[in-house]
Amino acid sequence: MSHPGPGDPDLSKLPSHIAIIMDGNGRWAKQRLMNRINGHEKGADAVRMIVRTCREIGIEYLTLYAFSTENWQRPKAEVTALMDLLKRFLKSESKEMQDNNVRLDTIGQTHRMPKGVRDLLYQNMEMTASNTGLTLNLALSYGGRAEIVDMVKQIANHVKNGQLEPSAITPEIVADNLYTRGMCDPDLLIRTGGDMRVSNFLLWQIAYTEIFVTDTLWPEFSREEFIAILADFQKRERRFGRVLHT
Ligand code: IPE
Ligand code: IPE
Ligand code: MG
């Protein structure tokens, strides 16, 4: 890496957990009179770039919104192409993850993913389970509301079985029954593609997350823009509802 300049982030106070809504692949393709699927293919290069950058600078968790519960309602050809792309990604990145101490994890209703994807996902998760560098957390068939419903069902079962008193339910117990169990909440949420919404992503976890929306479409998101967002994040004052300066 080159020497730090005035706009560069301070590598000693980076976010522990970065979450990204990778949006705009379809629009990127449309602008070029291409098929939406070409946009997803190009988007995979941006995924490689962001994973590499995060592990190089020492981020702990990177959660990428790759496929939502609502995305199942897209045309069948697009869903199939996305599943195929995911399989290719898991195959091609397997060695790079292992060689670079990256641990693969996933959140979402992964049982709904096609068997080919699930097999590769679980193989790679098993292979990288003891790695201690970046955790690459792929949100697949993920929906924040579905996650909350699943959490409520689990807690209701604990109560029903007599393992838990309703009065003993705390925010920690809720967090322990979400797909993100064991992970810290995101410090930073980035959305590309310019839309000012969260689209059912990490509804519970982003309570105090710093949000950045950029108009850049995901296939064009660059390392330079990412570094600039990190530098900007470091200038924000996170108050968590408190008064810091009196
Ligand atoms: C995000 O890009 C990728 C997925 C949802 C899988 P889109 O496909 O939503 O692209 P736009 O928003 O239509 O441009
Ligand atoms: C969010 O993008 C989901 C992913 C990036 C996987 P969408 O394109 O699905 O969300 P909306 O339709 O703009 O809300
Ligand atoms: Mg979109």
mmCIF file of C-alpha atoms and ligand atoms in Angstrom:
data_model
loop_
_atom_site.group_PDB
_atom_site.id
_atom_site.type_symbol
_atom_site.label_atom_id
_atom_site.label_comp_id
_atom_site.label_asym_id
_atom_site.label_seq_id
_atom_site.Cartn_x
_atom_site.Cartn_y
_atom_site.Cartn_z
ATOM 1 C CA MET A 1 0.000 0.000 0.000
ATOM 2 C CA SER A 2 1.121 3.580 -0.654
ATOM 3 C CA HIS A 3 1.904 6.039 2.142
ATOM 4 C CA PRO A 4 -1.139 7.476 3.919
ATOM 5 C CA GLY A 5 -2.322 10.882 2.708
ATOM 6 C CA PRO A 6 -4.524 13.512 4.368
ATOM 7 C CA GLY A 7 -7.838 11.920 3.246
ATOM 8 C CA ASP A 8 -6.845 8.366 4.182
ATOM 9 C CA PRO A 9 -8.502 6.531 7.052
ATOM 10 C CA ASP A 10 -6.699 5.918 10.309
ATOM 11 C CA LEU A 11 -6.044 2.198 10.220
ATOM 12 C CA SER A 12 -6.069 2.020 13.998
ATOM 13 C CA LYS A 13 -9.779 2.847 14.319
ATOM 14 C CA LEU A 14 -11.593 0.969 11.640
ATOM 15 C CA PRO A 15 -15.148 -0.369 11.815
ATOM 16 C CA SER A 16 -15.235 -3.952 13.130
ATOM 17 C CA HIS A 17 -18.215 -4.915 11.039
ATOM 18 C CA ILE A 18 -19.116 -3.524 7.611
ATOM 19 C CA ALA A 19 -22.386 -4.453 5.902
ATOM 20 C CA ILE A 20 -23.067 -3.699 2.238
ATOM 21 C CA ILE A 21 -26.256 -3.591 0.163
ATOM 22 C CA MET A 22 -24.720 -4.252 -3.236
ATOM 23 C CA ASP A 23 -27.329 -2.616 -5.451
ATOM 24 C CA GLY A 24 -27.377 -1.375 -9.039
ATOM 25 C CA ASN A 25 -26.191 -4.322 -11.121
ATOM 26 C CA GLY A 26 -29.319 -4.256 -13.299
ATOM 27 C CA ARG A 27 -29.084 -0.509 -13.939
ATOM 28 C CA TRP A 28 -25.378 -0.796 -14.775
ATOM 29 C CA ALA A 29 -26.226 -3.386 -17.451
ATOM 30 C CA LYS A 30 -29.225 -1.428 -18.744
ATOM 31 C CA GLN A 31 -27.084 1.679 -19.250
ATOM 32 C CA ARG A 32 -24.920 -0.419 -21.556
ATOM 33 C CA LEU A 33 -27.863 -2.068 -23.361
ATOM 34 C CA MET A 34 -26.832 -5.361 -21.798
ATOM 35 C CA ASN A 35 -28.744 -8.067 -19.986
ATOM 36 C CA ARG A 36 -29.194 -7.644 -16.198
ATOM 37 C CA ILE A 37 -27.226 -10.864 -15.809
ATOM 38 C CA ASN A 38 -24.133 -9.180 -17.290
ATOM 39 C CA GLY A 39 -24.482 -6.630 -14.505
ATOM 40 C CA HIS A 40 -24.387 -9.379 -11.876
ATOM 41 C CA GLU A 41 -21.303 -10.910 -13.537
ATOM 42 C CA LYS A 42 -19.511 -7.566 -13.413
ATOM 43 C CA GLY A 43 -20.702 -7.111 -9.822
ATOM 44 C CA ALA A 44 -18.808 -10.263 -8.838
ATOM 45 C CA ASP A 45 -15.535 -8.444 -9.635
ATOM 46 C CA ALA A 46 -16.496 -5.699 -7.170
ATOM 47 C CA VAL A 47 -17.172 -8.409 -4.569
ATOM 48 C CA ARG A 48 -13.634 -9.785 -5.055
ATOM 49 C CA MET A 49 -12.198 -6.281 -4.703
ATOM 50 C CA ILE A 50 -14.109 -5.491 -1.514
ATOM 51 C CA VAL A 51 -13.247 -8.822 0.142
ATOM 52 C CA ARG A 52 -9.576 -8.362 -0.668
ATOM 53 C CA THR A 53 -9.532 -4.770 0.595
ATOM 54 C CA CYS A 54 -11.326 -5.656 3.831
ATOM 55 C CA ARG A 55 -8.928 -8.464 4.651
ATOM 56 C CA GLU A 56 -5.886 -6.357 3.777
ATOM 57 C CA ILE A 57 -6.880 -3.544 6.109
ATOM 58 C CA GLY A 58 -7.965 -5.885 8.896
ATOM 59 C CA ILE A 59 -11.780 -5.663 9.029
ATOM 60 C CA GLU A 60 -13.295 -8.375 11.278
ATOM 61 C CA TYR A 61 -16.702 -8.900 9.636
ATOM 62 C CA LEU A 62 -17.934 -8.112 6.142
ATOM 63 C CA THR A 63 -21.611 -8.907 5.565
ATOM 64 C CA LEU A 64 -22.704 -8.772 1.928
ATOM 65 C CA TYR A 65 -26.369 -8.712 0.912
ATOM 66 C CA ALA A 66 -26.154 -11.058 -2.050
ATOM 67 C CA PHE A 67 -29.745 -12.346 -2.346
ATOM 68 C CA SER A 68 -32.874 -11.339 -0.435
ATOM 69 C CA THR A 69 -35.987 -13.354 0.411
ATOM 70 C CA GLU A 70 -37.841 -11.010 -1.969
ATOM 71 C CA ASN A 71 -35.345 -11.637 -4.791
ATOM 72 C CA TRP A 72 -36.920 -15.106 -5.275
ATOM 73 C CA GLN A 73 -39.742 -13.225 -7.020
ATOM 74 C CA ARG A 74 -37.465 -12.108 -9.869
ATOM 75 C CA PRO A 75 -37.724 -13.785 -13.314
ATOM 76 C CA LYS A 76 -36.667 -17.416 -13.188
ATOM 77 C CA ALA A 77 -33.797 -16.888 -15.657
ATOM 78 C CA GLU A 78 -32.297 -14.154 -13.465
ATOM 79 C CA VAL A 79 -32.598 -16.243 -10.286
ATOM 80 C CA THR A 80 -30.974 -19.225 -12.029
ATOM 81 C CA ALA A 81 -28.151 -17.032 -13.355
ATOM 82 C CA LEU A 82 -27.541 -15.604 -9.873
ATOM 83 C CA MET A 83 -27.379 -19.094 -8.334
ATOM 84 C CA ASP A 84 -24.973 -20.167 -11.064
ATOM 85 C CA LEU A 85 -22.807 -17.114 -10.482
ATOM 86 C CA LEU A 86 -22.747 -17.844 -6.769
ATOM 87 C CA LYS A 87 -21.564 -21.402 -7.416
ATOM 88 C CA ARG A 88 -18.802 -20.142 -9.674
ATOM 89 C CA PHE A 89 -17.794 -17.571 -7.069
ATOM 90 C CA LEU A 90 -17.621 -20.150 -4.277
ATOM 91 C CA LYS A 91 -15.472 -22.416 -6.472
ATOM 92 C CA SER A 92 -13.123 -19.737 -7.774
ATOM 93 C CA GLU A 93 -12.589 -17.991 -4.413
ATOM 94 C CA SER A 94 -12.158 -21.127 -2.312
ATOM 95 C CA LYS A 95 -8.359 -21.181 -2.537
ATOM 96 C CA GLU A 96 -7.959 -17.433 -2.071
ATOM 97 C CA MET A 97 -10.098 -17.571 1.087
ATOM 98 C CA GLN A 98 -8.131 -20.457 2.532
ATOM 99 C CA ASP A 99 -4.732 -18.956 1.591
ATOM 100 C CA ASN A 100 -5.647 -15.648 3.226
ATOM 101 C CA ASN A 101 -7.126 -16.807 6.531
ATOM 102 C CA VAL A 102 -10.686 -15.767 5.518
ATOM 103 C CA ARG A 103 -13.545 -17.511 7.318
ATOM 104 C CA LEU A 104 -16.747 -17.945 5.318
ATOM 105 C CA ASP A 105 -20.106 -17.663 7.073
ATOM 106 C CA THR A 106 -23.682 -17.147 5.972
ATOM 107 C CA ILE A 107 -26.971 -15.722 7.235
ATOM 108 C CA GLY A 108 -30.421 -16.269 5.805
ATOM 109 C CA GLN A 109 -32.785 -19.097 4.926
ATOM 110 C CA THR A 110 -29.966 -20.985 3.247
ATOM 111 C CA HIS A 111 -32.047 -24.165 3.189
ATOM 112 C CA ARG A 112 -33.977 -22.500 0.355
ATOM 113 C CA MET A 113 -30.853 -22.275 -1.816
ATOM 114 C CA PRO A 114 -30.375 -24.929 -4.530
ATOM 115 C CA LYS A 115 -28.407 -27.995 -3.406
ATOM 116 C CA GLY A 116 -25.418 -27.152 -5.635
ATOM 117 C CA VAL A 117 -24.995 -23.798 -3.919
ATOM 118 C CA ARG A 118 -25.599 -25.200 -0.433
ATOM 119 C CA ASP A 119 -23.029 -27.969 -0.882
ATOM 120 C CA LEU A 120 -20.310 -25.532 -1.954
ATOM 121 C CA LEU A 121 -21.279 -23.093 0.757
ATOM 122 C CA TYR A 122 -21.100 -25.666 3.539
ATOM 123 C CA GLN A 123 -17.850 -27.187 2.152
ATOM 124 C CA ASN A 124 -16.184 -23.782 2.142
ATOM 125 C CA MET A 125 -17.542 -22.896 5.576
ATOM 126 C CA GLU A 126 -16.200 -26.146 6.986
ATOM 127 C CA MET A 127 -12.824 -25.709 5.289
ATOM 128 C CA THR A 128 -12.382 -22.153 6.585
ATOM 129 C CA ALA A 129 -14.030 -22.631 10.013
ATOM 130 C CA SER A 130 -10.819 -22.226 12.016
ATOM 131 C CA ASN A 131 -9.488 -19.235 10.056
ATOM 132 C CA THR A 132 -8.989 -16.150 12.194
ATOM 133 C CA GLY A 133 -8.810 -13.284 9.673
ATOM 134 C CA LEU A 134 -11.755 -11.602 7.971
ATOM 135 C CA THR A 135 -15.152 -13.276 8.339
ATOM 136 C CA LEU A 136 -16.929 -13.017 4.998
ATOM 137 C CA ASN A 137 -20.600 -13.321 5.853
ATOM 138 C CA LEU A 138 -22.868 -13.856 2.844
ATOM 139 C CA ALA A 139 -26.530 -12.935 3.281
ATOM 140 C CA LEU A 140 -28.320 -15.472 1.085
ATOM 141 C CA SER A 141 -32.076 -15.780 0.858
ATOM 142 C CA TYR A 142 -31.883 -13.288 3.700
ATOM 143 C CA GLY A 143 -34.731 -11.113 4.972
ATOM 144 C CA GLY A 144 -34.712 -9.117 8.193
ATOM 145 C CA ARG A 145 -38.365 -9.850 8.899
ATOM 146 C CA ALA A 146 -37.970 -13.577 8.251
ATOM 147 C CA GLU A 147 -35.006 -13.509 10.653
ATOM 148 C CA ILE A 148 -37.119 -11.827 13.336
ATOM 149 C CA VAL A 149 -39.948 -14.343 12.824
ATOM 150 C CA ASP A 150 -37.460 -17.238 13.143
ATOM 151 C CA MET A 151 -36.040 -15.656 16.314
ATOM 152 C CA VAL A 152 -39.529 -15.308 17.846
ATOM 153 C CA LYS A 153 -40.306 -18.964 17.040
ATOM 154 C CA GLN A 154 -37.075 -20.145 18.705
ATOM 155 C CA ILE A 155 -37.632 -18.068 21.830
ATOM 156 C CA ALA A 156 -41.288 -19.164 21.998
ATOM 157 C CA ASN A 157 -40.099 -22.780 21.913
ATOM 158 C CA HIS A 158 -37.629 -22.173 24.760
ATOM 159 C CA VAL A 159 -40.475 -20.683 26.801
ATOM 160 C CA LYS A 160 -42.812 -23.542 25.905
ATOM 161 C CA ASN A 161 -40.189 -26.114 26.968
ATOM 162 C CA GLY A 162 -39.789 -24.374 30.304
ATOM 163 C CA GLN A 163 -36.142 -23.328 29.564
ATOM 164 C CA LEU A 164 -36.893 -19.607 29.667
ATOM 165 C CA GLU A 165 -39.205 -17.269 31.592
ATOM 166 C CA PRO A 166 -40.825 -14.550 29.435
ATOM 167 C CA SER A 167 -39.714 -11.962 32.003
ATOM 168 C CA ALA A 168 -36.082 -13.060 31.488
ATOM 169 C CA ILE A 169 -36.045 -12.124 27.778
ATOM 170 C CA THR A 170 -33.449 -9.400 27.139
ATOM 171 C CA PRO A 171 -31.973 -7.729 24.048
ATOM 172 C CA GLU A 172 -28.996 -10.107 24.445
ATOM 173 C CA ILE A 173 -31.300 -13.142 24.278
ATOM 174 C CA VAL A 174 -32.987 -11.731 21.172
ATOM 175 C CA ALA A 175 -29.570 -11.165 19.534
ATOM 176 C CA ASP A 176 -28.510 -14.710 20.452
ATOM 177 C CA ASN A 177 -31.459 -16.116 18.531
ATOM 178 C CA LEU A 178 -30.853 -14.170 15.324
ATOM 179 C CA TYR A 179 -28.870 -15.549 12.365
ATOM 180 C CA THR A 180 -26.066 -13.138 13.342
ATOM 181 C CA ARG A 181 -25.592 -14.795 16.746
ATOM 182 C CA GLY A 182 -22.049 -14.190 17.975
ATOM 183 C CA MET A 183 -21.324 -11.296 15.597
ATOM 184 C CA CYS A 184 -21.071 -7.676 16.670
ATOM 185 C CA ASP A 185 -23.578 -5.259 15.098
ATOM 186 C CA PRO A 186 -22.447 -3.487 11.915
ATOM 187 C CA ASP A 187 -20.656 -0.186 12.564
ATOM 188 C CA LEU A 188 -21.049 0.870 8.970
ATOM 189 C CA LEU A 189 -23.720 0.120 6.355
ATOM 190 C CA ILE A 190 -22.991 1.054 2.744
ATOM 191 C CA ARG A 191 -25.647 1.010 0.036
ATOM 192 C CA THR A 192 -24.678 1.506 -3.600
ATOM 193 C CA GLY A 193 -27.163 2.449 -6.328
ATOM 194 C CA GLY A 194 -28.486 5.559 -4.572
ATOM 195 C CA ASP A 195 -31.761 4.302 -3.067
ATOM 196 C CA MET A 196 -32.431 5.585 0.455
ATOM 197 C CA ARG A 197 -33.898 2.435 1.950
ATOM 198 C CA VAL A 198 -32.788 -0.637 3.851
ATOM 199 C CA SER A 199 -34.738 -3.235 1.816
ATOM 200 C CA ASN A 200 -35.257 -5.680 4.701
ATOM 201 C CA PHE A 201 -31.546 -5.913 5.594
ATOM 202 C CA LEU A 202 -30.386 -6.488 9.212
ATOM 203 C CA LEU A 203 -33.377 -4.692 10.745
ATOM 204 C CA TRP A 204 -32.489 -5.393 14.367
ATOM 205 C CA GLN A 205 -28.718 -5.108 13.979
ATOM 206 C CA ILE A 206 -28.519 -1.642 12.357
ATOM 207 C CA ALA A 207 -30.085 0.207 15.315
ATOM 208 C CA TYR A 208 -26.978 2.428 15.705
ATOM 209 C CA THR A 209 -25.130 1.717 12.470
ATOM 210 C CA GLU A 210 -23.684 4.619 10.472
ATOM 211 C CA ILE A 211 -25.308 4.601 7.018
ATOM 212 C CA PHE A 212 -23.662 5.682 3.748
ATOM 213 C CA VAL A 213 -25.572 5.720 0.468
ATOM 214 C CA THR A 214 -23.623 6.306 -2.730
ATOM 215 C CA ASP A 215 -25.082 6.777 -6.217
ATOM 216 C CA THR A 216 -22.309 4.611 -7.654
ATOM 217 C CA LEU A 217 -23.733 1.399 -9.094
ATOM 218 C CA TRP A 218 -22.289 -1.745 -7.501
ATOM 219 C CA PRO A 219 -20.238 -2.937 -10.542
ATOM 220 C CA GLU A 220 -18.434 0.427 -10.522
ATOM 221 C CA PHE A 221 -17.782 0.618 -6.782
ATOM 222 C CA SER A 222 -14.030 1.061 -6.390
ATOM 223 C CA ARG A 223 -11.400 0.574 -3.718
ATOM 224 C CA GLU A 224 -10.796 4.357 -3.764
ATOM 225 C CA GLU A 225 -14.445 5.147 -3.026
ATOM 226 C CA PHE A 226 -14.523 2.518 -0.281
ATOM 227 C CA ILE A 227 -11.424 4.005 1.377
ATOM 228 C CA ALA A 228 -12.979 7.492 1.122
ATOM 229 C CA ILE A 229 -16.143 6.200 2.871
ATOM 230 C CA LEU A 230 -13.986 4.723 5.658
ATOM 231 C CA ALA A 231 -12.231 8.066 6.107
ATOM 232 C CA ASP A 232 -15.633 9.784 6.285
ATOM 233 C CA PHE A 233 -16.934 7.203 8.777
ATOM 234 C CA GLN A 234 -14.055 8.080 11.082
ATOM 235 C CA LYS A 235 -15.141 11.701 11.149
ATOM 236 C CA ARG A 236 -18.645 10.889 12.336
ATOM 237 C CA GLU A 237 -19.507 11.276 15.989
ATOM 238 C CA ARG A 238 -21.353 8.181 17.180
ATOM 239 C CA ARG A 239 -23.426 9.220 20.176
ATOM 240 C CA PHE A 240 -25.637 6.155 20.753
ATOM 241 C CA GLY A 241 -28.321 8.432 22.174
ATOM 242 C CA ARG A 242 -26.003 10.011 24.736
ATOM 243 C CA VAL A 243 -24.592 13.511 25.148
ATOM 244 C CA LEU A 244 -20.843 13.446 24.563
ATOM 245 C CA HIS A 245 -19.876 17.112 24.900
ATOM 246 C CA THR A 246 -21.407 19.389 27.500
HETATM 247 C C1 IPE B 1 -28.399 -5.950 -6.817
HETATM 248 O O1 IPE B 1 -28.567 -5.392 -8.074
HETATM 249 C C2 IPE B 1 -28.089 -7.419 -6.904
HETATM 250 C C3 IPE B 1 -29.151 -8.302 -6.401
HETATM 251 C C4 IPE B 1 -30.289 -7.911 -5.897
HETATM 252 C C5 IPE B 1 -28.881 -9.715 -6.477
HETATM 253 P P1 IPE B 1 -29.984 -5.283 -8.746
HETATM 254 O O2 IPE B 1 -30.191 -6.497 -9.599
HETATM 255 O O3 IPE B 1 -31.048 -5.061 -7.753
HETATM 256 O O4 IPE B 1 -29.791 -4.018 -9.665
HETATM 257 P P2 IPE B 1 -30.819 -2.833 -9.902
HETATM 258 O O5 IPE B 1 -31.205 -2.295 -8.569
HETATM 259 O O6 IPE B 1 -31.970 -3.420 -10.638
HETATM 260 O O7 IPE B 1 -30.056 -1.846 -10.719
HETATM 261 C C1 IPE B 2 -31.408 -5.264 -2.109
HETATM 262 O O1 IPE B 2 -31.568 -4.831 -3.394
HETATM 263 C C2 IPE B 2 -31.050 -6.725 -2.109
HETATM 264 C C3 IPE B 2 -29.685 -7.051 -2.512
HETATM 265 C C4 IPE B 2 -28.774 -6.181 -2.808
HETATM 266 C C5 IPE B 2 -29.392 -8.449 -2.539
HETATM 267 P P1 IPE B 2 -32.950 -4.922 -4.156
HETATM 268 O O2 IPE B 2 -32.718 -4.364 -5.517
HETATM 269 O O3 IPE B 2 -33.500 -6.290 -4.113
HETATM 270 O O4 IPE B 2 -33.899 -3.974 -3.291
HETATM 271 P P2 IPE B 2 -35.018 -2.954 -3.730
HETATM 272 O O5 IPE B 2 -35.944 -3.710 -4.636
HETATM 273 O O6 IPE B 2 -34.346 -1.846 -4.432
HETATM 274 O O7 IPE B 2 -35.653 -2.505 -2.467
HETATM 275 MG MG MG B 3 -31.835 -3.371 -6.938
#
